[in-house]
Each structure stands twice: as structure tokens, then as C-alpha cells.
mmCIF file with all atom_site columns, C-alpha atoms in Angstrom:
data_model
loop_
_atom_site.group_PDB
_atom_site.id
_atom_site.type_symbol
_atom_site.label_atom_id
_atom_site.label_alt_id
_atom_site.label_comp_id
_atom_site.label_asym_id
_atom_site.label_entity_id
_atom_site.label_seq_id
_atom_site.pdbx_PDB_ins_code
_atom_site.Cartn_x
_atom_site.Cartn_y
_atom_site.Cartn_z
_atom_site.occupancy
_atom_site.B_iso_or_equiv
_atom_site.pdbx_formal_charge
_atom_site.auth_seq_id
_atom_site.auth_comp_id
_atom_site.auth_asym_id
_atom_site.auth_atom_id
_atom_site.pdbx_PDB_model_num
ATOM 1  C CA . MET A 1 1  ? 21.765  -11.276 -13.797 1.00 0.00 ? 1  MET A CA 1
ATOM 2  C CA . LYS A 1 2  ? 19.082  -13.918 -13.336 1.00 0.00 ? 2  LYS A CA 1
ATOM 3  C CA . ILE A 1 3  ? 20.241  -14.718 -9.810  1.00 0.00 ? 3  ILE A CA 1
ATOM 4  C CA . LYS A 1 4  ? 19.963  -11.060 -8.758  1.00 0.00 ? 4  LYS A CA 1
ATOM 5  C CA . GLY A 1 5  ? 16.471  -10.892 -10.244 1.00 0.00 ? 5  GLY A CA 1
ATOM 6  C CA . TRP A 1 6  ? 15.327  -13.964 -8.342  1.00 0.00 ? 6  TRP A CA 1
ATOM 7  C CA . LEU A 1 7  ? 16.864  -12.642 -5.114  1.00 0.00 ? 7  LEU A CA 1
ATOM 8  C CA . ALA A 1 8  ? 15.065  -9.313  -5.541  1.00 0.00 ? 8  ALA A CA 1
ATOM 9  C CA . LEU A 1 9  ? 11.782  -11.067 -6.279  1.00 0.00 ? 9  LEU A CA 1
ATOM 10 C CA . GLY A 1 10 ? 12.216  -13.290 -3.206  1.00 0.00 ? 10 GLY A CA 1
ATOM 11 C CA . ALA A 1 11 ? 12.947  -10.263 -1.005  1.00 0.00 ? 11 ALA A CA 1
ATOM 12 C CA . ILE A 1 12 ? 9.849   -8.463  -2.274  1.00 0.00 ? 12 ILE A CA 1
ATOM 13 C CA . ALA A 1 13 ? 7.686   -11.531 -1.684  1.00 0.00 ? 13 ALA A CA 1
ATOM 14 C CA . ALA A 1 14 ? 9.033   -11.882 1.855   1.00 0.00 ? 14 ALA A CA 1
ATOM 15 C CA . LEU A 1 15 ? 8.364   -8.236  2.650   1.00 0.00 ? 15 LEU A CA 1
ATOM 16 C CA . CYS A 1 16 ? 4.829   -8.393  1.264   1.00 0.00 ? 16 CYS A CA 1
ATOM 17 C CA . GLY A 1 17 ? 4.028   -11.210 3.676   1.00 0.00 ? 17 GLY A CA 1
ATOM 18 C CA . CYS A 1 18 ? 4.811   -8.975  6.675   1.00 0.00 ? 18 CYS A CA 1
ATOM 19 C CA . GLN A 1 19 ? 1.851   -6.661  6.201   1.00 0.00 ? 19 GLN A CA 1
ATOM 20 C CA . THR A 1 20 ? -0.542  -6.440  9.139   1.00 0.00 ? 20 THR A CA 1
ATOM 21 C CA . SER A 1 21 ? -4.281  -5.929  9.078   1.00 0.00 ? 21 SER A CA 1
ATOM 22 C CA . ASN A 1 22 ? -5.700  -2.416  9.251   1.00 0.00 ? 22 ASN A CA 1
ATOM 23 C CA . GLN A 1 23 ? -8.502  -3.715  11.473  1.00 0.00 ? 23 GLN A CA 1
ATOM 24 C CA . ALA A 1 24 ? -6.095  -3.799  14.422  1.00 0.00 ? 24 ALA A CA 1
ATOM 25 C CA . ASP A 1 25 ? -5.749  0.001   14.143  1.00 0.00 ? 25 ASP A CA 1
ATOM 26 C CA . TYR A 1 26 ? -9.493  0.716   13.975  1.00 0.00 ? 26 TYR A CA 1
ATOM 27 C CA . MET A 1 27 ? -11.337 1.779   17.101  1.00 0.00 ? 27 MET A CA 1
ATOM 28 C CA . GLN A 1 28 ? -14.775 3.290   16.631  1.00 0.00 ? 28 GLN A CA 1
ATOM 29 C CA . ILE A 1 29 ? -15.128 6.590   18.466  1.00 0.00 ? 29 ILE A CA 1
ATOM 30 C CA . GLY A 1 30 ? -18.568 8.124   18.739  1.00 0.00 ? 30 GLY A CA 1
ATOM 31 C CA . TYR A 1 31 ? -20.959 7.998   15.828  1.00 0.00 ? 31 TYR A CA 1
ATOM 32 C CA . GLY A 1 32 ? -19.246 6.678   12.754  1.00 0.00 ? 32 GLY A CA 1
ATOM 33 C CA . PRO A 1 33 ? -19.450 3.845   10.264  1.00 0.00 ? 33 PRO A CA 1
ATOM 34 C CA . SER A 1 34 ? -18.649 0.283   11.247  1.00 0.00 ? 34 SER A CA 1
ATOM 35 C CA . PHE A 1 35 ? -15.224 -1.083  10.342  1.00 0.00 ? 35 PHE A CA 1
ATOM 36 C CA . ASP A 1 36 ? -16.544 -2.876  7.261   1.00 0.00 ? 36 ASP A CA 1
ATOM 37 C CA . VAL A 1 37 ? -18.138 0.294   5.843   1.00 0.00 ? 37 VAL A CA 1
ATOM 38 C CA . ALA A 1 38 ? -15.137 2.486   6.695   1.00 0.00 ? 38 ALA A CA 1
ATOM 39 C CA . HIS A 1 39 ? -12.711 -0.056  5.225   1.00 0.00 ? 39 HIS A CA 1
ATOM 40 C CA . ALA A 1 40 ? -14.696 -0.316  1.986   1.00 0.00 ? 40 ALA A CA 1
ATOM 41 C CA . GLN A 1 41 ? -14.794 3.470   1.596   1.00 0.00 ? 41 GLN A CA 1
ATOM 42 C CA . CYS A 1 42 ? -11.065 3.759   2.227   1.00 0.00 ? 42 CYS A CA 1
ATOM 43 C CA . GLU A 1 43 ? -10.299 0.903   -0.204  1.00 0.00 ? 43 GLU A CA 1
ATOM 44 C CA . LEU A 1 44 ? -12.148 2.756   -2.962  1.00 0.00 ? 44 LEU A CA 1
ATOM 45 C CA . GLN A 1 45 ? -10.103 5.897   -2.373  1.00 0.00 ? 45 GLN A CA 1
ATOM 46 C CA . LYS A 1 46 ? -6.627  4.507   -1.667  1.00 0.00 ? 46 LYS A CA 1
ATOM 47 C CA . GLY A 1 47 ? -5.687  4.453   -5.362  1.00 0.00 ? 47 GLY A CA 1
ATOM 48 C CA . SER A 1 48 ? -5.483  8.232   -5.255  1.00 0.00 ? 48 SER A CA 1
ATOM 49 C CA . ALA A 1 49 ? -2.255  7.899   -3.219  1.00 0.00 ? 49 ALA A CA 1
ATOM 50 C CA . ASP A 1 50 ? -0.419  6.249   -6.147  1.00 0.00 ? 50 ASP A CA 1
ATOM 51 C CA . GLN A 1 51 ? 2.250   8.188   -8.017  1.00 0.00 ? 51 GLN A CA 1
ATOM 52 C CA . GLY A 1 52 ? 3.291   7.572   -11.602 1.00 0.00 ? 52 GLY A CA 1
ATOM 53 C CA . TYR A 1 53 ? 6.851   7.599   -12.871 1.00 0.00 ? 53 TYR A CA 1
ATOM 54 C CA . ILE A 1 54 ? 8.885   8.223   -16.001 1.00 0.00 ? 54 ILE A CA 1
ATOM 55 C CA . ALA A 1 55 ? 12.228  6.488   -16.460 1.00 0.00 ? 55 ALA A CA 1
ATOM 56 C CA . ILE A 1 56 ? 14.578  6.786   -19.408 1.00 0.00 ? 56 ILE A CA 1
ATOM 57 C CA . GLY A 1 57 ? 17.761  4.760   -19.599 1.00 0.00 ? 57 GLY A CA 1
ATOM 58 C CA . SER A 1 58 ? 18.946  1.191   -19.625 1.00 0.00 ? 58 SER A CA 1
ATOM 59 C CA . PRO A 1 59 ? 16.429  -1.623  -19.167 1.00 0.00 ? 59 PRO A CA 1
ATOM 60 C CA . GLY A 1 60 ? 17.841  -2.347  -15.700 1.00 0.00 ? 60 GLY A CA 1
ATOM 61 C CA . PHE A 1 61 ? 17.372  1.264   -14.631 1.00 0.00 ? 61 PHE A CA 1
ATOM 62 C CA . VAL A 1 62 ? 13.802  1.378   -15.942 1.00 0.00 ? 62 VAL A CA 1
ATOM 63 C CA . ALA A 1 63 ? 12.980  -1.905  -14.184 1.00 0.00 ? 63 ALA A CA 1
ATOM 64 C CA . GLY A 1 64 ? 14.533  -0.645  -10.953 1.00 0.00 ? 64 GLY A CA 1
ATOM 65 C CA . ALA A 1 65 ? 12.575  2.588   -11.180 1.00 0.00 ? 65 ALA A CA 1
ATOM 66 C CA . GLY A 1 66 ? 9.363   0.610   -11.696 1.00 0.00 ? 66 GLY A CA 1
ATOM 67 C CA . ILE A 1 67 ? 10.029  -1.620  -8.697  1.00 0.00 ? 67 ILE A CA 1
ATOM 68 C CA . GLY A 1 68 ? 10.952  1.367   -6.553  1.00 0.00 ? 68 GLY A CA 1
ATOM 69 C CA . ASN A 1 69 ? 7.790   3.171   -7.600  1.00 0.00 ? 69 ASN A CA 1
ATOM 70 C CA . ALA A 1 70 ? 5.661   0.122   -6.835  1.00 0.00 ? 70 ALA A CA 1
ATOM 71 C CA . LEU A 1 71 ? 7.169   -0.225  -3.345  1.00 0.00 ? 71 LEU A CA 1
ATOM 72 C CA . GLY A 1 72 ? 6.694   3.497   -2.716  1.00 0.00 ? 72 GLY A CA 1
ATOM 73 C CA . ASN A 1 73 ? 3.066   3.237   -3.823  1.00 0.00 ? 73 ASN A CA 1
ATOM 74 C CA . LEU A 1 74 ? 2.465   0.301   -1.464  1.00 0.00 ? 74 LEU A CA 1
ATOM 75 C CA . ALA A 1 75 ? 3.827   2.301   1.457   1.00 0.00 ? 75 ALA A CA 1
ATOM 76 C CA . ALA A 1 76 ? 1.737   5.347   0.482   1.00 0.00 ? 76 ALA A CA 1
ATOM 77 C CA . GLU A 1 77 ? -1.434  3.232   0.168   1.00 0.00 ? 77 GLU A CA 1
ATOM 78 C CA . ASP A 1 78 ? -0.827  1.632   3.576   1.00 0.00 ? 78 ASP A CA 1
ATOM 79 C CA . GLN A 1 79 ? -0.331  5.040   5.203   1.00 0.00 ? 79 GLN A CA 1
ATOM 80 C CA . TYR A 1 80 ? -3.441  6.343   3.411   1.00 0.00 ? 80 TYR A CA 1
ATOM 81 C CA . MET A 1 81 ? -5.507  3.418   4.727   1.00 0.00 ? 81 MET A CA 1
ATOM 82 C CA . LYS A 1 82 ? -4.338  4.039   8.307   1.00 0.00 ? 82 LYS A CA 1
ATOM 83 C CA . ASN A 1 83 ? -5.114  7.748   8.107   1.00 0.00 ? 83 ASN A CA 1
ATOM 84 C CA . CYS A 1 84 ? -8.455  7.167   6.396   1.00 0.00 ? 84 CYS A CA 1
ATOM 85 C CA . LEU A 1 85 ? -9.563  4.676   9.043   1.00 0.00 ? 85 LEU A CA 1
ATOM 86 C CA . ILE A 1 86 ? -8.508  7.076   11.791  1.00 0.00 ? 86 ILE A CA 1
ATOM 87 C CA . LEU A 1 87 ? -10.565 9.841   10.217  1.00 0.00 ? 87 LEU A CA 1
ATOM 88 C CA . SER A 1 88 ? -13.541 7.497   9.772   1.00 0.00 ? 88 SER A CA 1
ATOM 89 C CA . GLY A 1 89 ? -13.425 6.225   13.331  1.00 0.00 ? 89 GLY A CA 1
#
């Protein structure tokens, strides 16, 4: 059980290191805020993309549901940041 946990943690850590910067996607079009201002505004609002979860069952199931929810929230926040910067630009 411990080996599987460490493998899962290592896989998550490796995937988190692959994230790119949102600044590469930002191109200011017309009159709009600078990247720093737009990024700060989007950072304040990206928490609204998070979803909660309820899990009832064995400890392994609850832990798996929590990890799955966290990964889903990271993907939703990243997509929110991209869309927010597009709308700000």
C-alpha cells in the first residue's frame, strides 16, 4: 500500500512540474490592462472555478476522490486563467 502511495505522489509531482506559464498565451489587443494587472485580477478570481466533493466509503476511496477532485480543480483553474487572460487582452 505504501509503495502505491509513493508512486502516486511521485506521478503527481512530476505532472505538476510540466505546467507552463500563462504569460506565453497573453497578447495585448487594443486598450486593456498590462499582463501584470490582468494576471493579478485573474488570480483573484480563479478560485471560483473550484468544485467541492463528498465521498463516502473506504479510506482509499475517499482519498482517491480527494486526489481526483484536486487534479480536476487544477485543470479547471488553468483553463479559467487562460480564458480570463484572453478576455482581458
